[in-house]
Coordinates of C-alpha atoms in Angstrom, one line a residue:
Chain B
M1 CA 0.0 0.0 0.1
S2 CA 1.5 3.3 -0.9
E3 CA 1.7 5.9 1.9
Y4 CA 0.2 9.5 1.8
T5 CA 1.3 12.5 3.9
A6 CA -1.1 15.1 4.8
L7 CA 0.0 18.6 4.0
S8 CA -0.6 19.7 7.6
D9 CA 2.1 17.3 8.8
L10 CA 4.7 18.9 6.4
G11 CA 3.6 22.5 6.9
E12 CA 4.2 25.4 4.3
F13 CA 8.0 25.7 4.9
G14 CA 8.4 21.9 4.8
L15 CA 6.7 21.8 1.4
I16 CA 8.8 24.8 0.1
R17 CA 12.0 23.0 1.2
R18 CA 10.9 19.8 -0.6
I19 CA 10.2 21.7 -3.9
Q20 CA 13.1 23.9 -3.6
N21 CA 15.4 20.9 -3.6
T22 CA 14.2 19.8 -7.0
I23 CA 14.5 23.3 -8.7
K24 CA 17.4 24.1 -10.8
L25 CA 18.1 27.7 -11.9
E26 CA 19.3 28.2 -15.5
Q27 CA 18.7 31.7 -16.5
K28 CA 21.6 34.1 -16.0
S29 CA 19.3 37.0 -15.2
T30 CA 18.1 35.0 -12.1
V31 CA 20.2 36.4 -9.1
V32 CA 18.1 35.0 -6.1
G33 CA 15.4 32.4 -6.5
I34 CA 13.0 30.6 -4.0
G35 CA 13.6 31.1 -0.3
D36 CA 13.8 34.9 0.5
D37 CA 11.1 37.6 0.7
A38 CA 11.3 38.1 -3.0
A39 CA 13.3 36.8 -6.0
V40 CA 16.1 39.2 -7.4
L41 CA 16.5 39.4 -11.2
E42 CA 19.1 41.2 -13.4
P43 CA 17.6 41.7 -16.8
G44 CA 20.4 44.0 -17.8
E45 CA 19.6 46.5 -20.6
K46 CA 16.5 44.5 -21.8
N47 CA 12.8 45.2 -21.4
I48 CA 10.9 42.8 -19.2
V49 CA 7.5 41.4 -19.9
V50 CA 5.0 40.3 -17.1
S51 CA 2.0 38.2 -17.6
T52 CA -0.3 36.4 -15.1
D53 CA -3.0 33.7 -15.2
M54 CA -5.2 32.0 -12.6
L55 CA -6.6 28.6 -13.0
V56 CA -9.5 27.6 -10.6
E57 CA -10.6 23.9 -9.9
G58 CA -14.1 23.3 -11.3
V59 CA -13.7 26.4 -13.6
H60 CA -10.7 25.8 -15.7
F61 CA -9.9 22.1 -14.8
D62 CA -11.7 19.0 -13.7
L63 CA -9.3 16.7 -11.8
S64 CA -11.5 13.6 -12.5
F65 CA -9.9 13.5 -16.0
C66 CA -7.0 16.0 -15.7
P67 CA -3.9 14.6 -14.0
L68 CA -2.2 16.9 -11.7
R69 CA 1.1 16.6 -13.6
H70 CA -0.5 17.6 -16.7
L71 CA -2.3 20.5 -14.9
G72 CA 1.2 21.7 -13.7
Y73 CA 2.6 21.5 -17.1
K74 CA -0.4 23.3 -18.8
A75 CA -0.4 26.2 -16.1
V76 CA 3.1 27.0 -17.0
A77 CA 2.6 26.6 -20.8
V78 CA -0.4 29.0 -20.9
N79 CA 1.7 31.7 -19.3
V80 CA 4.8 31.1 -21.4
S81 CA 2.6 31.4 -24.4
D82 CA 1.4 35.0 -23.3
I83 CA 5.1 35.9 -23.0
A84 CA 5.9 34.6 -26.4
A85 CA 3.0 36.5 -27.8
M86 CA 4.8 39.7 -27.0
N87 CA 7.9 38.4 -29.0
A88 CA 9.7 38.0 -25.6
L89 CA 11.7 35.1 -24.2
P90 CA 10.1 33.6 -21.0
T91 CA 12.8 33.6 -18.2
Q92 CA 11.2 33.2 -14.8
I93 CA 7.9 32.2 -13.1
T94 CA 6.3 32.4 -9.7
V95 CA 3.7 30.0 -8.7
S96 CA 1.1 30.5 -6.0
L97 CA -1.3 27.7 -4.8
A98 CA -4.3 27.7 -2.6
I99 CA -4.7 24.1 -1.7
G100 CA -7.9 22.3 -0.2
S101 CA -7.5 20.0 2.7
R102 CA -8.1 16.8 0.6
Y103 CA -4.8 17.3 -1.2
T104 CA -1.9 15.2 0.0
V105 CA 1.8 16.1 -0.2
E106 CA 2.2 13.6 -2.9
A107 CA -0.6 15.1 -4.9
I108 CA 1.1 18.6 -4.7
E109 CA 4.4 17.0 -5.7
E110 CA 2.8 15.6 -8.8
L111 CA 1.6 19.1 -9.6
Y112 CA 5.1 20.6 -9.1
D113 CA 6.5 17.6 -11.2
G114 CA 4.5 19.0 -14.2
I115 CA 5.6 22.5 -13.4
R116 CA 9.1 21.5 -13.2
I117 CA 9.1 19.5 -16.4
A118 CA 7.5 22.6 -18.2
C119 CA 10.1 24.9 -16.7
E120 CA 12.9 22.6 -18.1
N121 CA 11.2 22.4 -21.5
Y122 CA 10.7 26.1 -21.7
K123 CA 13.9 27.0 -20.0
V124 CA 12.2 29.3 -17.3
D125 CA 13.3 29.4 -13.6
L126 CA 10.9 28.9 -10.8
V127 CA 11.9 31.8 -8.6
G128 CA 9.2 32.2 -6.0
G129 CA 5.5 31.9 -5.1
D130 CA 3.2 31.4 -2.2
T131 CA 1.4 28.5 -0.7
T132 CA -1.8 28.7 1.4
S133 CA -4.8 26.6 2.4
S134 CA -8.2 26.9 0.8
N135 CA -11.6 26.0 1.9
A136 CA -12.6 25.0 -1.5
G137 CA -10.6 23.5 -4.4
L138 CA -7.3 24.2 -5.8
V139 CA -6.3 27.6 -7.2
I140 CA -3.1 28.1 -9.4
S141 CA -1.8 31.6 -10.0
I142 CA 1.3 31.8 -12.1
T143 CA 3.1 35.0 -13.1
A144 CA 5.5 34.6 -15.9
I145 CA 8.4 37.1 -16.6
G146 CA 10.2 37.4 -20.1
E147 CA 13.0 39.3 -21.6
V148 CA 13.0 41.2 -24.9
A149 CA 15.3 43.7 -26.4
K150 CA 14.2 47.4 -25.9
G151 CA 11.5 48.4 -28.2
E152 CA 11.0 44.9 -29.7
A153 CA 7.9 43.8 -27.8
V154 CA 5.0 43.3 -30.2
L155 CA 1.8 44.9 -29.0
R156 CA -1.7 44.2 -30.1
S157 CA -2.0 48.1 -30.7
T158 CA 0.9 47.8 -33.3
A159 CA -1.4 45.7 -35.6
K160 CA -2.3 47.7 -38.8
P161 CA -5.1 47.3 -41.4
N162 CA -3.9 44.8 -44.0
D163 CA -1.7 42.9 -41.5
L164 CA -2.0 39.3 -42.1
I165 CA -3.4 37.3 -39.1
C166 CA -1.7 33.9 -38.8
V167 CA -3.0 31.1 -36.5
T168 CA -0.9 28.0 -35.5
G169 CA -2.2 24.7 -34.8
D170 CA -6.0 23.5 -35.1
L171 CA -8.6 25.7 -34.1
G172 CA -10.9 23.8 -31.8
A173 CA -8.9 20.7 -31.1
A174 CA -8.6 21.4 -27.5
Y175 CA -12.2 22.1 -27.2
L176 CA -13.0 18.8 -29.0
G177 CA -10.6 17.1 -26.6
L178 CA -12.5 18.5 -23.6
Q179 CA -15.8 17.1 -25.1
V180 CA -14.4 13.7 -25.5
L181 CA -13.2 13.7 -21.9
E182 CA -16.4 15.0 -20.6
R183 CA -18.4 12.5 -22.5
E184 CA -16.2 9.6 -21.2
K185 CA -16.7 11.1 -17.7
Q186 CA -20.4 11.0 -18.1
V187 CA -20.3 7.4 -19.2
F188 CA -18.2 6.5 -16.3
L189 CA -20.4 8.2 -13.8
D190 CA -23.5 6.3 -15.2
N191 CA -21.6 3.2 -15.1
P192 CA -18.3 2.9 -13.0
E193 CA -17.7 -0.5 -14.6
M194 CA -16.9 1.2 -18.0
Q195 CA -13.4 2.1 -19.0
P196 CA -12.9 5.3 -21.0
D197 CA -12.5 4.8 -24.7
L198 CA -9.9 7.2 -26.0
R199 CA -8.9 5.3 -29.1
D200 CA -8.1 7.6 -32.1
K201 CA -8.6 10.7 -29.8
E202 CA -5.1 10.9 -28.5
Y203 CA -4.4 14.0 -30.5
L204 CA -7.5 15.9 -29.3
V205 CA -7.1 14.7 -25.7
Q206 CA -3.4 15.9 -25.8
R207 CA -4.3 19.4 -27.2
Q208 CA -6.6 19.7 -24.1
L209 CA -4.5 18.2 -21.4
K210 CA -0.9 19.0 -22.5
P211 CA -1.1 22.0 -24.9
E212 CA 2.4 23.5 -25.7
A213 CA 3.2 27.1 -26.1
R214 CA 4.4 27.9 -29.7
M215 CA 7.9 29.1 -29.2
D216 CA 8.8 27.9 -32.7
V217 CA 7.0 30.6 -34.9
Chain X
M1 CA -32.8 51.9 -3.6
S2 CA -29.3 51.4 -4.9
E3 CA -28.9 49.2 -8.1
Y4 CA -26.3 46.3 -8.2
T5 CA -24.9 44.9 -11.4
A6 CA -24.3 41.2 -11.8
L7 CA -20.7 40.4 -13.1
S8 CA -22.1 38.3 -15.8
D9 CA -23.8 41.2 -17.2
L10 CA -20.4 43.1 -17.6
G11 CA -18.1 40.1 -18.6
E12 CA -14.4 40.1 -17.9
F13 CA -13.6 42.4 -20.7
G14 CA -16.2 44.8 -19.5
L15 CA -14.8 44.8 -16.0
I16 CA -11.1 45.3 -17.2
R17 CA -12.2 48.3 -19.2
R18 CA -14.1 49.9 -16.2
I19 CA -11.0 49.2 -14.0
Q20 CA -8.6 50.4 -16.6
N21 CA -10.3 53.8 -16.9
T22 CA -9.5 54.4 -13.2
I23 CA -5.8 53.5 -13.5
K24 CA -3.0 56.1 -13.7
L25 CA 0.5 55.0 -14.6
E26 CA 3.2 56.9 -12.6
Q27 CA 6.4 54.8 -12.9
K28 CA 8.6 55.8 -15.7
S29 CA 9.8 52.1 -15.9
T30 CA 6.2 51.0 -17.0
V31 CA 6.1 51.0 -20.8
V32 CA 2.9 49.1 -21.3
G33 CA 0.3 48.5 -18.6
I34 CA -3.2 46.8 -18.6
G35 CA -4.7 45.7 -21.8
D36 CA -2.3 43.6 -23.8
D37 CA -1.1 39.9 -23.4
A38 CA 1.5 41.1 -21.0
A39 CA 2.9 44.3 -19.3
V40 CA 6.2 45.7 -20.5
L41 CA 8.7 47.3 -18.1
E42 CA 12.1 48.9 -18.6
P43 CA 14.0 48.7 -15.3
G44 CA 17.2 50.1 -17.0
E45 CA 20.4 49.0 -15.4
K46 CA 18.7 48.1 -12.0
N47 CA 17.9 44.8 -10.6
I48 CA 14.3 43.9 -10.2
V49 CA 12.7 42.2 -7.3
V50 CA 9.5 40.0 -7.5
S51 CA 7.2 38.8 -4.7
T52 CA 3.9 37.2 -4.6
D53 CA 1.1 36.7 -2.1
M54 CA -2.3 35.0 -2.2
L55 CA -5.2 35.9 0.0
V56 CA -8.1 33.4 0.4
E57 CA -11.6 34.2 1.6
G58 CA -12.4 32.3 4.8
V59 CA -8.6 31.7 5.4
H60 CA -7.0 35.1 5.3
F61 CA -10.1 37.4 5.6
D62 CA -13.6 37.5 6.7
L63 CA -16.0 39.8 4.8
S64 CA -18.3 40.0 7.6
F65 CA -16.0 42.5 9.3
C66 CA -13.4 43.3 6.7
P67 CA -14.6 45.8 4.2
L68 CA -13.6 45.2 0.6
R69 CA -11.9 48.4 0.1
H70 CA -9.7 47.7 3.2
L71 CA -9.0 44.2 1.8
G72 CA -7.8 45.8 -1.4
Y73 CA -5.6 48.1 0.3
K74 CA -4.2 45.4 2.6
A75 CA -3.5 43.0 -0.3
V76 CA -1.3 45.6 -1.9
A77 CA 0.4 46.7 1.3
V78 CA 1.5 43.1 2.2
N79 CA 3.1 42.7 -1.2
V80 CA 4.8 46.1 -1.1
S81 CA 6.1 45.3 2.3
D82 CA 7.9 42.2 1.0
I83 CA 9.6 44.3 -1.7
A84 CA 10.5 46.9 1.0
A85 CA 12.0 44.1 3.0
M86 CA 14.6 43.5 0.2
N87 CA 15.5 47.2 0.2
A88 CA 13.8 47.7 -3.1
L89 CA 11.4 50.4 -4.2
P90 CA 8.0 48.8 -5.3
T91 CA 7.1 49.9 -8.8
Q92 CA 4.4 47.6 -10.3
I93 CA 1.9 45.1 -9.3
T94 CA -0.4 42.6 -11.1
V95 CA -3.7 41.7 -9.5
S96 CA -5.5 38.3 -10.2
L97 CA -9.0 37.6 -8.9
A98 CA -11.1 34.5 -8.7
I99 CA -14.6 35.9 -8.0
G100 CA -17.6 33.8 -6.5
S101 CA -20.9 34.4 -8.3
R102 CA -22.4 36.3 -5.3
Y103 CA -20.1 39.3 -6.0
T104 CA -21.5 42.2 -7.8
V105 CA -19.6 44.7 -10.1
E106 CA -20.0 47.2 -7.4
A107 CA -18.4 44.9 -4.8
I108 CA -15.5 44.3 -7.0
E109 CA -15.1 48.0 -7.8
E110 CA -15.0 48.6 -3.9
L111 CA -12.0 46.2 -3.8
Y112 CA -10.4 47.9 -6.8
D113 CA -10.8 51.3 -5.1
G114 CA -8.8 50.0 -2.1
I115 CA -6.1 48.6 -4.5
R116 CA -6.0 51.9 -6.4
I117 CA -5.7 54.0 -3.2
A118 CA -2.9 51.8 -2.1
C119 CA -1.2 52.0 -5.5
E120 CA -1.4 55.8 -5.3
N121 CA 0.0 55.7 -1.7
Y122 CA 2.9 53.6 -2.4
K123 CA 3.3 54.9 -5.9
V124 CA 3.0 51.5 -7.7
D125 CA 1.5 51.0 -11.1
L126 CA -1.3 48.4 -11.6
V127 CA 0.0 46.8 -14.8
G128 CA -1.9 43.7 -15.3
G129 CA -3.7 40.8 -14.1
D130 CA -6.4 38.2 -14.6
T131 CA -10.1 37.8 -13.7
T132 CA -11.9 34.7 -13.5
S133 CA -14.9 33.1 -11.9
S134 CA -14.8 30.9 -8.8
N135 CA -17.1 28.2 -7.4
A136 CA -16.3 29.2 -3.9
G137 CA -15.2 32.5 -2.3
L138 CA -12.8 35.3 -3.4
V139 CA -9.1 34.6 -4.1
I140 CA -6.7 37.5 -4.5
S141 CA -3.3 36.8 -5.9
I142 CA -0.9 39.9 -6.2
T143 CA 2.6 39.9 -7.6
A144 CA 4.7 42.9 -6.9
I145 CA 7.8 44.2 -8.6
G146 CA 10.3 46.5 -7.3
E147 CA 13.6 48.0 -8.3
V148 CA 16.9 48.1 -6.6
A149 CA 20.4 49.2 -7.7
K150 CA 22.6 46.2 -8.6
G151 CA 23.8 44.3 -5.6
E152 CA 21.9 46.4 -3.2
A153 CA 19.1 43.8 -2.5
V154 CA 19.2 42.8 1.2
L155 CA 18.9 39.0 1.6
R156 CA 18.1 37.0 4.7
S157 CA 21.3 35.1 3.9
T158 CA 23.3 38.4 4.3
A159 CA 22.4 38.4 8.1
K160 CA 25.4 37.8 10.2
P161 CA 26.0 36.8 13.9
N162 CA 25.9 39.9 16.1
D163 CA 23.6 41.8 13.7
L164 CA 20.9 43.8 15.5
I165 CA 17.3 42.7 14.7
C166 CA 15.0 45.6 14.8
V167 CA 11.2 45.4 14.7
T168 CA 8.9 48.2 13.8
G169 CA 5.3 48.8 15.3
D170 CA 3.8 46.9 17.9
L171 CA 4.0 43.0 17.8
G172 CA 0.6 41.4 18.2
A173 CA -1.6 44.6 17.6
A174 CA -3.0 43.1 14.3
Y175 CA -3.6 39.9 16.1
L176 CA -5.6 41.6 18.9
G177 CA -7.4 43.7 16.4
L178 CA -8.6 40.3 14.9
Q179 CA -9.6 39.1 18.2
V180 CA -11.6 42.1 18.9
L181 CA -13.4 41.9 15.5
E182 CA -14.1 38.1 15.9
R183 CA -15.5 38.7 19.4
E184 CA -17.8 41.5 18.1
K185 CA -18.8 39.2 15.2
Q186 CA -19.7 36.3 17.7
V187 CA -21.9 39.0 19.8
F188 CA -23.7 40.1 16.6
L189 CA -24.3 36.5 15.5
D190 CA -25.9 35.6 18.9
N191 CA -28.0 38.8 19.0
P192 CA -28.3 40.7 15.6
E193 CA -29.8 43.5 17.5
M194 CA -26.3 44.3 19.0
Q195 CA -24.1 46.9 17.4
P196 CA -20.2 46.2 17.5
D197 CA -18.5 48.1 20.3
L198 CA -15.1 49.2 19.0
R199 CA -14.6 52.3 21.4
D200 CA -10.9 52.6 22.3
K201 CA -10.0 49.7 20.0
E202 CA -9.5 51.9 16.9
Y203 CA -5.8 51.5 16.8
L204 CA -5.9 47.6 17.1
V205 CA -8.7 47.3 14.5
Q206 CA -6.8 49.5 12.0
R207 CA -3.6 47.4 12.4
Q208 CA -5.7 44.3 11.5
L209 CA -7.9 46.0 8.6
K210 CA -5.5 48.6 7.2
P211 CA -1.9 47.8 7.8
E212 CA 0.7 49.8 6.2
A213 CA 4.0 48.7 4.7
R214 CA 6.9 50.4 6.5
M215 CA 8.5 52.4 3.7
D216 CA 10.0 54.9 6.3
V217 CA 12.6 52.7 7.8

């Protein structure tokens, strides 16, 4: 039988220490990461770009079909994507969590595994955050910071008439993936003996559960 | 009779527009504020300092005795305080909110009034954020950014044996203020005819409801 640890046994600082031990800092602009009152960054002559997104359990994700590791990955990817949309290179993130009492230490480590894998993929440093309890579900708030040469940030306001609008990927694939997952959840709720049938739906489900920020365009 | 507007009537972008109209940008390092995918900042040769805090309804605040305007002010003050603790000058914040369905547009504007007043007091620019719905209470996540000359950030790790530790203000005043408010809430719940009696407790209650970041030391 696997053992689970209650978050209250570990405490906020115990959790931070456990997470901190798995974090590697890669960006040369990161001077101080997790563990002080604030992170210290040295962007040099560059401009910095700041974006923030909040994901709420029951609104943005359903843990009955979204594994915590995928959720952590996705939470980073959507923020990195906003930075890339400004023509900037993502460099650091902070992660704040409000955690309901039914979450174990192992569950939160799963979530951070996804966050860590995304950080490694996108080469961003996890430099800070806040961890608190919640009377309801899980809330994830991520702030992403990026760097861009002075004056090179691309703004919506710089779009002009006759500009071409290009879209990457398949519009609606993530939405269809969500519909597939919700249908299978309904089937499962009606009959817990059923196993979800995702054959030939791998692509759609992946677009929903593990989207990637397009850094290549 | 006063009129209240449901948030769903206004929508996220309607709310952002209303808030945006009340925001003034003061910091010269703010290049682009609210309204794009991300804010753009130009810290120049300085280091930047990043801190983030999350406040959860029912855990960090009780709206039965904490007015929304005070809550907004306090949410900014605690973040500004973390930046000041690093010997940095707070310059920008982002504010993310998860809002339960019982909140009206007017309630959220009260909250933003407090945020705006704190921004003016501490001379920080509100440059971005995220607004989403919540199935439970209100969650406020603020990320604060500050500037400090290279190498001048004061870290906990730079403390040495024989350093003096100085504490400002009165230890425990905010806690006593909370106890006063919780006692009066209990009296009120037992007998709704009672009016709270806060005579001679103004100082304690203020330390709880409207704490200030110590920028003067």
